[in-house]
PDB file of C-alpha atoms in Angstrom:
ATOM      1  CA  UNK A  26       1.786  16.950 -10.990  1.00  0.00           C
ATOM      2  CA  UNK A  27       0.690  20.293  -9.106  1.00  0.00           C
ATOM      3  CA  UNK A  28       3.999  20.283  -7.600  1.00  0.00           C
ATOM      4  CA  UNK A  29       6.039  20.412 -10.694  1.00  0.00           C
ATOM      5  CA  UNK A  30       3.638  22.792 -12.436  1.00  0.00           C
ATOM      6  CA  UNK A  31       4.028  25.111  -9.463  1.00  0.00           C
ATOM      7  CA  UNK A  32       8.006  24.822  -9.542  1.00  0.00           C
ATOM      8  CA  UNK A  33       7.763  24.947 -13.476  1.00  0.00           C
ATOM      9  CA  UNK A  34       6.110  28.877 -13.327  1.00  0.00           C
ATOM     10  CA  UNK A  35       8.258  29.627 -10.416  1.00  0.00           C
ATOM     11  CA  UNK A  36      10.877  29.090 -12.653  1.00  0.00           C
ATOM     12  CA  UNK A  37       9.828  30.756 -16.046  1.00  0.00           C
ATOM     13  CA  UNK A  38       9.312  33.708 -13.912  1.00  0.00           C
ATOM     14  CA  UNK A  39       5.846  33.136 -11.994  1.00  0.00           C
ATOM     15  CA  UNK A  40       6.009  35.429  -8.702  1.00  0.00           C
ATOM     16  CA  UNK A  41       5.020  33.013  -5.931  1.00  0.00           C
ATOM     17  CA  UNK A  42       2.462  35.916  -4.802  1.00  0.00           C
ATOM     18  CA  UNK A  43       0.537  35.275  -7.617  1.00  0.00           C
ATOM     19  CA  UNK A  44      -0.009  31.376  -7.049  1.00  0.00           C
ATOM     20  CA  UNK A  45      -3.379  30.612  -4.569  1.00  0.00           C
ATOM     21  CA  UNK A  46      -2.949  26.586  -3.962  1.00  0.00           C
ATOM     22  CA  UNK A  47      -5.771  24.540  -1.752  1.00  0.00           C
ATOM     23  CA  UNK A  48      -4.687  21.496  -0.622  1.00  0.00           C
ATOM     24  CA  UNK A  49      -6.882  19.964   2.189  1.00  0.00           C
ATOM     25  CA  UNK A  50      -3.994  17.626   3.315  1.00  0.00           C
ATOM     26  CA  UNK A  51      -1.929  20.046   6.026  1.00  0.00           C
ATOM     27  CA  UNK A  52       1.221  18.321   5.837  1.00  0.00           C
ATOM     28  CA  UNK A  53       0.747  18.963   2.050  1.00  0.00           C
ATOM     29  CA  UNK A  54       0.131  22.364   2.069  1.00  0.00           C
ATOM     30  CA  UNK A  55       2.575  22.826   4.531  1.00  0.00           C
ATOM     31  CA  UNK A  56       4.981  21.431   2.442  1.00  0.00           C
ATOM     32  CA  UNK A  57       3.759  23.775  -0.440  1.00  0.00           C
ATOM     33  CA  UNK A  58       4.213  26.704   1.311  1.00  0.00           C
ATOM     34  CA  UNK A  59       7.826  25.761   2.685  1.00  0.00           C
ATOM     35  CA  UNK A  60       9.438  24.875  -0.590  1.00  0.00           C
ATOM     36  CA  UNK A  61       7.589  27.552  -2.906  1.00  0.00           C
ATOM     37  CA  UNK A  62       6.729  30.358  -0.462  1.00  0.00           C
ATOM     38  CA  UNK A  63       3.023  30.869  -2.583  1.00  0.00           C
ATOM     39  CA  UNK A  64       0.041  31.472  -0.729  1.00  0.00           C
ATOM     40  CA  UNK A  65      -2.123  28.711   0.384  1.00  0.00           C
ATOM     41  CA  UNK A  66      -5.796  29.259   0.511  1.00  0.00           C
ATOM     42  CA  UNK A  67      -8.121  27.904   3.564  1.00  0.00           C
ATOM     43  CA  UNK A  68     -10.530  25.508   1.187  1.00  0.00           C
ATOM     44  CA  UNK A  69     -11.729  25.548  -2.319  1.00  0.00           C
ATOM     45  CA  UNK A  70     -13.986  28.210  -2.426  1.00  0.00           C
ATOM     46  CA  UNK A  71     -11.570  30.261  -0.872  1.00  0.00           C
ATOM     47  CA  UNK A  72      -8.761  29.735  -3.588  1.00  0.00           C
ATOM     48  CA  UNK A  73     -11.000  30.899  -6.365  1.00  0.00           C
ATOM     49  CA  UNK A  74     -12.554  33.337  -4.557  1.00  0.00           C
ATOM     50  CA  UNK A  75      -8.735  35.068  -4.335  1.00  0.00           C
ATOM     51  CA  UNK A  76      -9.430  35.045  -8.551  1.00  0.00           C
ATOM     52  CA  UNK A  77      -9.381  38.894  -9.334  1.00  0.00           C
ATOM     53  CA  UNK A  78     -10.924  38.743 -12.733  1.00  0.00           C
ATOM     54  CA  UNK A  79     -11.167  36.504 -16.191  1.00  0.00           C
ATOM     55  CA  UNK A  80      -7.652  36.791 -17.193  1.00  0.00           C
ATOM     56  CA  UNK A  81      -6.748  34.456 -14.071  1.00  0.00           C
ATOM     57  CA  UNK A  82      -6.123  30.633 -14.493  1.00  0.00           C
ATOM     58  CA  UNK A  83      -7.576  27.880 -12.309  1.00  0.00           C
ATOM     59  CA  UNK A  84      -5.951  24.439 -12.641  1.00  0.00           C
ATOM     60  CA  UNK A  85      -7.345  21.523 -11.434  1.00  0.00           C
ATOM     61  CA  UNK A  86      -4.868  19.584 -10.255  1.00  0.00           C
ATOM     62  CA  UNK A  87      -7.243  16.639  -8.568  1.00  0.00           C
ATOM     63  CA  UNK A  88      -8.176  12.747  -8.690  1.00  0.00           C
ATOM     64  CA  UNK A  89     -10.458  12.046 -11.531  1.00  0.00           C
ATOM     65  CA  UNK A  90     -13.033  10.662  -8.590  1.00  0.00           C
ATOM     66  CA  UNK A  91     -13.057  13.586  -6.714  1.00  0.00           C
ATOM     67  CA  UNK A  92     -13.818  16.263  -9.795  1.00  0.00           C
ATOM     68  CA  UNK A  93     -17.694  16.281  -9.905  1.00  0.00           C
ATOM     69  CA  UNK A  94     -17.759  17.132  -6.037  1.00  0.00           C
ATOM     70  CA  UNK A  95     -14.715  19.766  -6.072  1.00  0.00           C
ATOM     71  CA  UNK A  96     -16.211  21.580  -9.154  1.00  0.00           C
ATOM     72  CA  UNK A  97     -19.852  21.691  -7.975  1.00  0.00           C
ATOM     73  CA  UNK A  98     -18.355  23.163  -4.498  1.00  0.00           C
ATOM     74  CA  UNK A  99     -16.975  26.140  -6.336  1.00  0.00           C
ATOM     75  CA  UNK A 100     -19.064  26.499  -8.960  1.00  0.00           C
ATOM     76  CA  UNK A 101     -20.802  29.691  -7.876  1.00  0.00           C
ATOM     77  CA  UNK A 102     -17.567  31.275  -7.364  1.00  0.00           C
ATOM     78  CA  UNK A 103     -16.698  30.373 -10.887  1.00  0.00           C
ATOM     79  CA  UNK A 104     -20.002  32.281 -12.807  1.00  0.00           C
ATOM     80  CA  UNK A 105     -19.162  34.798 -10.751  1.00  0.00           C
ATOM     81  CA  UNK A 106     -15.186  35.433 -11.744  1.00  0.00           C
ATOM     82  CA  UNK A 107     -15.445  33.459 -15.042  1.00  0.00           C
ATOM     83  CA  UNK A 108     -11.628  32.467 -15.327  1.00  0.00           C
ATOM     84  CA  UNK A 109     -10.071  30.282 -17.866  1.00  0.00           C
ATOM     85  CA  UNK A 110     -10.448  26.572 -15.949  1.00  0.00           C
ATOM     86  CA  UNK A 111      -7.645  23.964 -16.941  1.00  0.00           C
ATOM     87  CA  UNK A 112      -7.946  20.196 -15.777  1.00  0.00           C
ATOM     88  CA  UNK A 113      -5.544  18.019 -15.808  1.00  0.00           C
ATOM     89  CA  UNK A 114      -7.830  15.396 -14.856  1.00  0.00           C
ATOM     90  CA  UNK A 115      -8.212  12.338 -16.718  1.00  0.00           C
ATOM     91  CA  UNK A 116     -11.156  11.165 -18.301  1.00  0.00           C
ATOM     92  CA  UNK A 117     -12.975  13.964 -17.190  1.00  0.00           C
ATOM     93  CA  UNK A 118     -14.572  15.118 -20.614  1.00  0.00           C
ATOM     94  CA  UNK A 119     -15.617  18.773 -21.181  1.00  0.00           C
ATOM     95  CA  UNK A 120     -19.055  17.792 -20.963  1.00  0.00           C
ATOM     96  CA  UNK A 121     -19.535  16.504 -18.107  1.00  0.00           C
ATOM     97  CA  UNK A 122     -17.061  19.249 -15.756  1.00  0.00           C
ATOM     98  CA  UNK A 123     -19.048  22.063 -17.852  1.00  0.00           C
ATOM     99  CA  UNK A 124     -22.472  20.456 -16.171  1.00  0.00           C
ATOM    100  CA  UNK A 125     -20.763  20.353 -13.002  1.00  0.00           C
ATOM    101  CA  UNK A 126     -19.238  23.829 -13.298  1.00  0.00           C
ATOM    102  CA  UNK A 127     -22.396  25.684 -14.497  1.00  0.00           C
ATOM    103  CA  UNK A 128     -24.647  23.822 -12.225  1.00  0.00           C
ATOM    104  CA  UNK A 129     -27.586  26.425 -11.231  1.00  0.00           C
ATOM    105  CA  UNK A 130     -25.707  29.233 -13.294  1.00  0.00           C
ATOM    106  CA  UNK A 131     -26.460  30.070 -16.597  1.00  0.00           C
ATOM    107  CA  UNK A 132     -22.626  29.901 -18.027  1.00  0.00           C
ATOM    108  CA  UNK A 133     -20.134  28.113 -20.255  1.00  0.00           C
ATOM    109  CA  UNK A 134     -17.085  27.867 -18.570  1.00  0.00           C
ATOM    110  CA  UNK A 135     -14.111  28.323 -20.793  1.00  0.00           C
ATOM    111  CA  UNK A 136     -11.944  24.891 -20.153  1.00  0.00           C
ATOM    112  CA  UNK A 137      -8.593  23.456 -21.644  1.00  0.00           C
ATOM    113  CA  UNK A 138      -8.048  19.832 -21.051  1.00  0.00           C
ATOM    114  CA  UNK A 139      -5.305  18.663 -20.497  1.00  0.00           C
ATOM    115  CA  UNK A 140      -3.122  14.906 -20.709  1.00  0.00           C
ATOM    116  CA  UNK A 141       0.573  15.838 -19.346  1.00  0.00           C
ATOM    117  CA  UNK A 142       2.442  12.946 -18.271  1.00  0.00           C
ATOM    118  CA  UNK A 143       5.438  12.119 -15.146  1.00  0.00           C
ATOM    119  CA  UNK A 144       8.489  13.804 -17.025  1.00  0.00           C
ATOM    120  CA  UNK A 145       7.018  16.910 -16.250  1.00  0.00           C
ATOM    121  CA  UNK A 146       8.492  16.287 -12.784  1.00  0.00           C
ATOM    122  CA  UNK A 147      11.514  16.245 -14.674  1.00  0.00           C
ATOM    123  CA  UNK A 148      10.727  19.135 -16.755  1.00  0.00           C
ATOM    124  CA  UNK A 149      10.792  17.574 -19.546  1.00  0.00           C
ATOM    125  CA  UNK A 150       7.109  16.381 -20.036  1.00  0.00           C
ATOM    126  CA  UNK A 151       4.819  15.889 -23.143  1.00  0.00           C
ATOM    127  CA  UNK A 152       1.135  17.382 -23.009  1.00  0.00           C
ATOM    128  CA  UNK A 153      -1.612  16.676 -24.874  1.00  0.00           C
ATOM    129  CA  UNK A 154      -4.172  19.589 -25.174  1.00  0.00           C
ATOM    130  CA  UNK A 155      -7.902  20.511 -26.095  1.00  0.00           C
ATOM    131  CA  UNK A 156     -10.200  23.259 -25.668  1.00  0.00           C
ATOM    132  CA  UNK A 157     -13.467  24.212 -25.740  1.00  0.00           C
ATOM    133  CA  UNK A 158     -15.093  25.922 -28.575  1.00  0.00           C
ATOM    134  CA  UNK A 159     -15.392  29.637 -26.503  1.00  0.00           C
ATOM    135  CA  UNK A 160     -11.539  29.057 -25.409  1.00  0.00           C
ATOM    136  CA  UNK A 161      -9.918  32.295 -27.200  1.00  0.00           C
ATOM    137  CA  UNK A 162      -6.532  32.220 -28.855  1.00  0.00           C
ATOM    138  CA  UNK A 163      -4.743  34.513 -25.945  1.00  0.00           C
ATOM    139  CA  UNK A 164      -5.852  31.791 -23.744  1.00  0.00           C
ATOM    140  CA  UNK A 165      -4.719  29.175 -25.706  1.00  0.00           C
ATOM    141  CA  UNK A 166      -1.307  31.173 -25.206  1.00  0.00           C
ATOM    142  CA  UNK A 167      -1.696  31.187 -20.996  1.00  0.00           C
ATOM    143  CA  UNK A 168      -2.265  27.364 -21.231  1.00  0.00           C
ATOM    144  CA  UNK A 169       0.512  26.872 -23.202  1.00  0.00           C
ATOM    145  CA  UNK A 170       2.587  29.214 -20.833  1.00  0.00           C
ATOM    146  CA  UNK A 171       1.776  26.833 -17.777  1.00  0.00           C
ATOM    147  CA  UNK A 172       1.668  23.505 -19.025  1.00  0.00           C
ATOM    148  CA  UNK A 173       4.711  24.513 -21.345  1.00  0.00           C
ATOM    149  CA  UNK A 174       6.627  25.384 -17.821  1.00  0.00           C
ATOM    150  CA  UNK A 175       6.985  21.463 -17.430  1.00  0.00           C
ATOM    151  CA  UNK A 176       6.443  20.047 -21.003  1.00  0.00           C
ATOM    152  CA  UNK A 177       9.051  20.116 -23.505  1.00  0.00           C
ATOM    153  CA  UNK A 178       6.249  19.388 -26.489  1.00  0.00           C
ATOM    154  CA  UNK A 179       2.886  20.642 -26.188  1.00  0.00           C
ATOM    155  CA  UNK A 180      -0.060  19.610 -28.916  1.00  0.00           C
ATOM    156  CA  UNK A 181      -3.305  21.113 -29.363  1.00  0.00           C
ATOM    157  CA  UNK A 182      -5.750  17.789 -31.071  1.00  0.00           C
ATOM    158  CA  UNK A 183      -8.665  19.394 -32.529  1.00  0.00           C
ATOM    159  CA  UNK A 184     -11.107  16.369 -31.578  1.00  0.00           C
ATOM    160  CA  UNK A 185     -11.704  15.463 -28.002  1.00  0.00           C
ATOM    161  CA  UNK A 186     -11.654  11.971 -28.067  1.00  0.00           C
ATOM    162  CA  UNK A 187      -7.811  12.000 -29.587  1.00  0.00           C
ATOM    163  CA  UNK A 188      -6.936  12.663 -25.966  1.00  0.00           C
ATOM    164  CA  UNK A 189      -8.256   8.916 -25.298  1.00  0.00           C
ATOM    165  CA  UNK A 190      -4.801   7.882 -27.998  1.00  0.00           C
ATOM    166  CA  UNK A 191      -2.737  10.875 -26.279  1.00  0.00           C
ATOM    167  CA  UNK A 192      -3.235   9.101 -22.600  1.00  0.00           C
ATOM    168  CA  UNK A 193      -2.407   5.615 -24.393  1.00  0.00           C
ATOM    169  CA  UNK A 194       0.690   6.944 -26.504  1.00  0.00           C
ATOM    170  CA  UNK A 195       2.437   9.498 -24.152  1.00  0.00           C
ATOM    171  CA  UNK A 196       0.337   9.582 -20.894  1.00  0.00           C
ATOM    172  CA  UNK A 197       1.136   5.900 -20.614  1.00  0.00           C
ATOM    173  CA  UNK A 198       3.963   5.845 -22.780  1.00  0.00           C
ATOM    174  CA  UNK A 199       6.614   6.882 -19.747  1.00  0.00           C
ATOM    175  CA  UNK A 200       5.805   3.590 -18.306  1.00  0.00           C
ATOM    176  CA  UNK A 201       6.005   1.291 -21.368  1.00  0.00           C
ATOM    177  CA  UNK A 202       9.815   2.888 -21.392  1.00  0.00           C
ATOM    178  CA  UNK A 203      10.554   2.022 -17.781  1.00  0.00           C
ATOM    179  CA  UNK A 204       9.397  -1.620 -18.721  1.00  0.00           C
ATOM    180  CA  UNK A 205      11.675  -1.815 -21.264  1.00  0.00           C
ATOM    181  CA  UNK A 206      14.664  -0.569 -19.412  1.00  0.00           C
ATOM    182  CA  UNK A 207      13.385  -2.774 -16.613  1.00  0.00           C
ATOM    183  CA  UNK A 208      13.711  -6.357 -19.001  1.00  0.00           C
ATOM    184  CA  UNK A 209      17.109  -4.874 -20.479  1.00  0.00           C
ATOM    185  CA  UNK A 210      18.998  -4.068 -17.914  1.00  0.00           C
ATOM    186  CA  UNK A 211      17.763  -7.777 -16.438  1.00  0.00           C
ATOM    187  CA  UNK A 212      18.792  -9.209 -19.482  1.00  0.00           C
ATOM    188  CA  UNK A 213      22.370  -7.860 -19.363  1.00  0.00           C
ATOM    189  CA  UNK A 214      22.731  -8.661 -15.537  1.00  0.00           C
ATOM    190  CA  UNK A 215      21.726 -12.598 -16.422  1.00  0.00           C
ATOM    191  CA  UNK A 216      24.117 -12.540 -18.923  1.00  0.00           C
ATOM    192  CA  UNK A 217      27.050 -11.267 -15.804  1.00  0.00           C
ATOM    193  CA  UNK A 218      26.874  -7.280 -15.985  1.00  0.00           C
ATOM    194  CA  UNK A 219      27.073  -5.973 -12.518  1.00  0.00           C
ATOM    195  CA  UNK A 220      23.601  -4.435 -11.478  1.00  0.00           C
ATOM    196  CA  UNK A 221      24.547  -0.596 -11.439  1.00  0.00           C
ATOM    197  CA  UNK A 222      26.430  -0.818 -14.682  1.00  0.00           C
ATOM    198  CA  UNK A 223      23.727  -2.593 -16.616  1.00  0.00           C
ATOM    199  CA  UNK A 224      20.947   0.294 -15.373  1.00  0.00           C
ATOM    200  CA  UNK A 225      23.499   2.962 -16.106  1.00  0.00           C
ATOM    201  CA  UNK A 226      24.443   1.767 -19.794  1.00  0.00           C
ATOM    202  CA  UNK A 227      20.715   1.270 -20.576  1.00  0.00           C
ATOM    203  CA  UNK A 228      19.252   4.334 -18.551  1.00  0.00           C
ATOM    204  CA  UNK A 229      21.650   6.649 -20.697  1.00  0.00           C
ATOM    205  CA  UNK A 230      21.416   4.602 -24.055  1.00  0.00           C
ATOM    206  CA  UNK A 231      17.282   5.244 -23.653  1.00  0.00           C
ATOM    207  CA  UNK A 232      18.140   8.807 -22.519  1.00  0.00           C
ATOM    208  CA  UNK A 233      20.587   9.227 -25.956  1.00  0.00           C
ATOM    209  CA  UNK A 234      17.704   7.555 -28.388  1.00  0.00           C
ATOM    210  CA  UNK A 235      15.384   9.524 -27.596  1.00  0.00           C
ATOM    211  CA  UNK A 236      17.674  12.739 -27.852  1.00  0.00           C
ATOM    212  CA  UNK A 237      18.772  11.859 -31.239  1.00  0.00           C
ATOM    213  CA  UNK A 238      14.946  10.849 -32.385  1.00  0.00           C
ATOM    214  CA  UNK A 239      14.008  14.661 -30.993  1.00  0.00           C
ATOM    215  CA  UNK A 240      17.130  16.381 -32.088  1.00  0.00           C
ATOM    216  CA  UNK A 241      17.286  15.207 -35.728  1.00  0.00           C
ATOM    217  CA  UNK A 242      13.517  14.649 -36.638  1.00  0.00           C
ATOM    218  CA  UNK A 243      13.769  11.524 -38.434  1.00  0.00           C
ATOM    219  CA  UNK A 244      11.881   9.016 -38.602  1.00  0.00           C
ATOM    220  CA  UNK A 245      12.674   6.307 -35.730  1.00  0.00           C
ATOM    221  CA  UNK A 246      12.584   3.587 -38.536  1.00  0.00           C
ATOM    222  CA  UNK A 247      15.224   5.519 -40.565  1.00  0.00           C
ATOM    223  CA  UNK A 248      17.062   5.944 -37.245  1.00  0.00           C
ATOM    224  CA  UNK A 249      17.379   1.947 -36.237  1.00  0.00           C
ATOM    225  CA  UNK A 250      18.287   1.021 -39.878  1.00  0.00           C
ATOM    226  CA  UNK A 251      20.813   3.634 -39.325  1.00  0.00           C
ATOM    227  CA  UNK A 252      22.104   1.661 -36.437  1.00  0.00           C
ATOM    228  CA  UNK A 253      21.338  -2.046 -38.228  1.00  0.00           C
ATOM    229  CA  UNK A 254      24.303  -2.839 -39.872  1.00  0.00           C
ATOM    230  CA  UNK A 255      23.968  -6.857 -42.182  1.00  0.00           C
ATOM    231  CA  UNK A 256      24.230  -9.607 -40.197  1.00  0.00           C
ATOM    232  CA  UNK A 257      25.709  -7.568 -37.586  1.00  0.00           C
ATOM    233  CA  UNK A 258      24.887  -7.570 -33.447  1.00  0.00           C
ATOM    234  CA  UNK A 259      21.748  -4.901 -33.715  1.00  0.00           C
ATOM    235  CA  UNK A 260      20.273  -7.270 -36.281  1.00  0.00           C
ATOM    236  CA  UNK A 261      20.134 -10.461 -34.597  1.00  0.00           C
ATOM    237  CA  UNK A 262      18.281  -8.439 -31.371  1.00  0.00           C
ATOM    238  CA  UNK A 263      15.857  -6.878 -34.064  1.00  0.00           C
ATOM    239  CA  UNK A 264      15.406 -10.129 -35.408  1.00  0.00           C
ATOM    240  CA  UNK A 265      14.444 -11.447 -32.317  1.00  0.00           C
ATOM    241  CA  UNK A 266      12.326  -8.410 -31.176  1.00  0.00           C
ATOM    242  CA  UNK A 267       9.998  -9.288 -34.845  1.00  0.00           C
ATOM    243  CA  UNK A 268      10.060 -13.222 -34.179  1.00  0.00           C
ATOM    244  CA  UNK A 269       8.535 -12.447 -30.890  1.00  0.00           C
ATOM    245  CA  UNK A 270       5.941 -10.239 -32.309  1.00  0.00           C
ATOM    246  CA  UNK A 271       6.943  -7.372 -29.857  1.00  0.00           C
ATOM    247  CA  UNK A 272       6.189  -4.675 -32.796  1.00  0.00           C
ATOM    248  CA  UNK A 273       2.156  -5.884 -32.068  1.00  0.00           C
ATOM    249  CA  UNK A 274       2.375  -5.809 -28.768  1.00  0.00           C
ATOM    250  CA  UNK A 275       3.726  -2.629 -28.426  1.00  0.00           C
ATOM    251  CA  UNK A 276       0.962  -1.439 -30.509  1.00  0.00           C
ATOM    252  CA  UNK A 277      -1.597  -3.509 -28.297  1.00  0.00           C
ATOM    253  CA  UNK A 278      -0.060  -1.810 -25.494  1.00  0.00           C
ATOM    254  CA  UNK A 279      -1.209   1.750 -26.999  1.00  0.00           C
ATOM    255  CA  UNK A 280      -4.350   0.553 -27.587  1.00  0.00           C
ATOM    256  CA  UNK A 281      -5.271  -1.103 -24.490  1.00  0.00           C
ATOM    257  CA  UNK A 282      -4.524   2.169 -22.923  1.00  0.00           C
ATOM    258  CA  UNK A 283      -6.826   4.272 -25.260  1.00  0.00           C
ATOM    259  CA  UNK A 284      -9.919   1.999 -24.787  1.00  0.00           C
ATOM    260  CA  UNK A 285      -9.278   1.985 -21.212  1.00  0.00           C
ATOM    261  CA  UNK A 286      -9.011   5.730 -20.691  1.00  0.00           C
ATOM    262  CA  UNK A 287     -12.665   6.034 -23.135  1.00  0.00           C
ATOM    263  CA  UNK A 288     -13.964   3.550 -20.454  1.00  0.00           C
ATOM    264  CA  UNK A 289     -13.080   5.688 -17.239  1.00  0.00           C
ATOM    265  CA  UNK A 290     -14.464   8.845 -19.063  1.00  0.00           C
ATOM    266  CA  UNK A 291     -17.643   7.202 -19.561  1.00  0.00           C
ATOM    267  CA  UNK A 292     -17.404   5.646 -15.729  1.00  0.00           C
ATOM    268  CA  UNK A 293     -16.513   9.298 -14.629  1.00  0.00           C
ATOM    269  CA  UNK A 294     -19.125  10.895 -16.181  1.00  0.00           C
ATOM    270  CA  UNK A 295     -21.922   8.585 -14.381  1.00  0.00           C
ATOM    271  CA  UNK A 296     -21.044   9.799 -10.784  1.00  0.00           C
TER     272      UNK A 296
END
């Protein structure tokens, strides 16, 4: 995800100069430095040290399990420069990374959370956002500048715990759309469609819905009776699709993935 967020401001005009990356794996940061010519700091403290004042930005960019130690290493550094800190972290609540963040300091960091999903490699993500209560509406702006460089929807929720439904909705949702694709395109190469000619009818039919659910704003029901004519072809699947139940389990889907992310933020927050 720091990858295409890098190469997403690179591209809306972000001078590479102006991007400080730590990434303790050398091949990595080797890597970074290679394809986007920014400047890659030594460690941690290092990269936010290179923070000139509190208009900067830090993202963090790492594994849920590895927050509470990477914040408390540059948490001095952070009282002392006071930038706007975005995570991108999930489960990590505000709570528990403003603890970590102000540990022996006497500050509130200012923090956006963040739930972007995998199209953003794509450019063409959808992000989830939150912020805390001393998060100021210019910097509500700069978030939406850099997570808008890979997200083609951005939404603020103005209760933390709707980012539990954003993970299980569009943080997850990339996946439940591969898994559909996956069981269609099977189902047409049972039936005798050659392999590369089911996946390319149902990669660009998937690709098409969801253009024409974005482009025209309707509702998706409105949309599939649209495309439901009586007793015709689309019926009979849909018909199938509701004697299965697959409407529920859709929804179960959704859920299971909410109650799972409030159960890692709870997990996360005991380290």
């Amino acid at each position: 995800m720091a990858n295409a967020i890098i190469g997403g401001l690179l591209k809306n005009g972000f001078l590479p100069q102006n991007i400080v990356v730590s990434e303790p794996v050398k091949v990595l940061s080797d890597s970074l430095k290679e394809k986007f010519n920014i400047i890659i700091a030594e460690n941690n403290s290092s990269a936010v040290q290179s923070l000139s004042s509190s208009t900067d930005v830090l993202v963090f960019a790492v594994k849920p399990q590895v927050m509470k130690v990477v914040a408390e290493e540059v948490a001095a550094e952070i009282a002392n420069r006071k930038p706007l800190v975005i995570s991108i972290a999930a489960g990590i609540t505000l709570t528990d990374l403003s603890k970590w963040l102000s540990a022996g300091n006497n500050i509130t960091p200012q923090i956006v959370r963040c739930m972007p999903n995998t199209p953003a490699l794509v450019n063409e993500g959808a992000t989830g956002l939150y912020a805390s209560e001393n998060v100021t509406a210019e910097q509500k702006k700069v978030t939406e500048n850099v997570l808008g460089s890979v997200s083609a929807k951005t939404y603020w929720v103005d209760k933390e715990n709707l980012l539990d439904i954003v993970t299980g909705l569009s943080g997850s949702g990339p996946a439940y759309f591969f898994y559909l694709l996956e069981h269609i395109e099977q189902a047409a190469v049972d039936l005798g469609l050659p392999r590369d000619v089911a996946r390319g009818l149902a990669t660009q039919t998937c690709l098409g819905a969801g253009k024409m659910a974005v482009s025209t704003g309707e509702d998706p029901k409105e949309l599939r009776r649209k495309v439901t004519s009586p007793n015709g072809t689309t019926e009979a699947g849909i018909k199938s699709l509701d004697q299965s139940g697959a409407g529920d389990i859709l929804k179960g889907a959704v859920i299971a993935a909410t109650q799972r992310s409030e159960e890692l933020g709870i997990l996360l927050g005991k380290q």
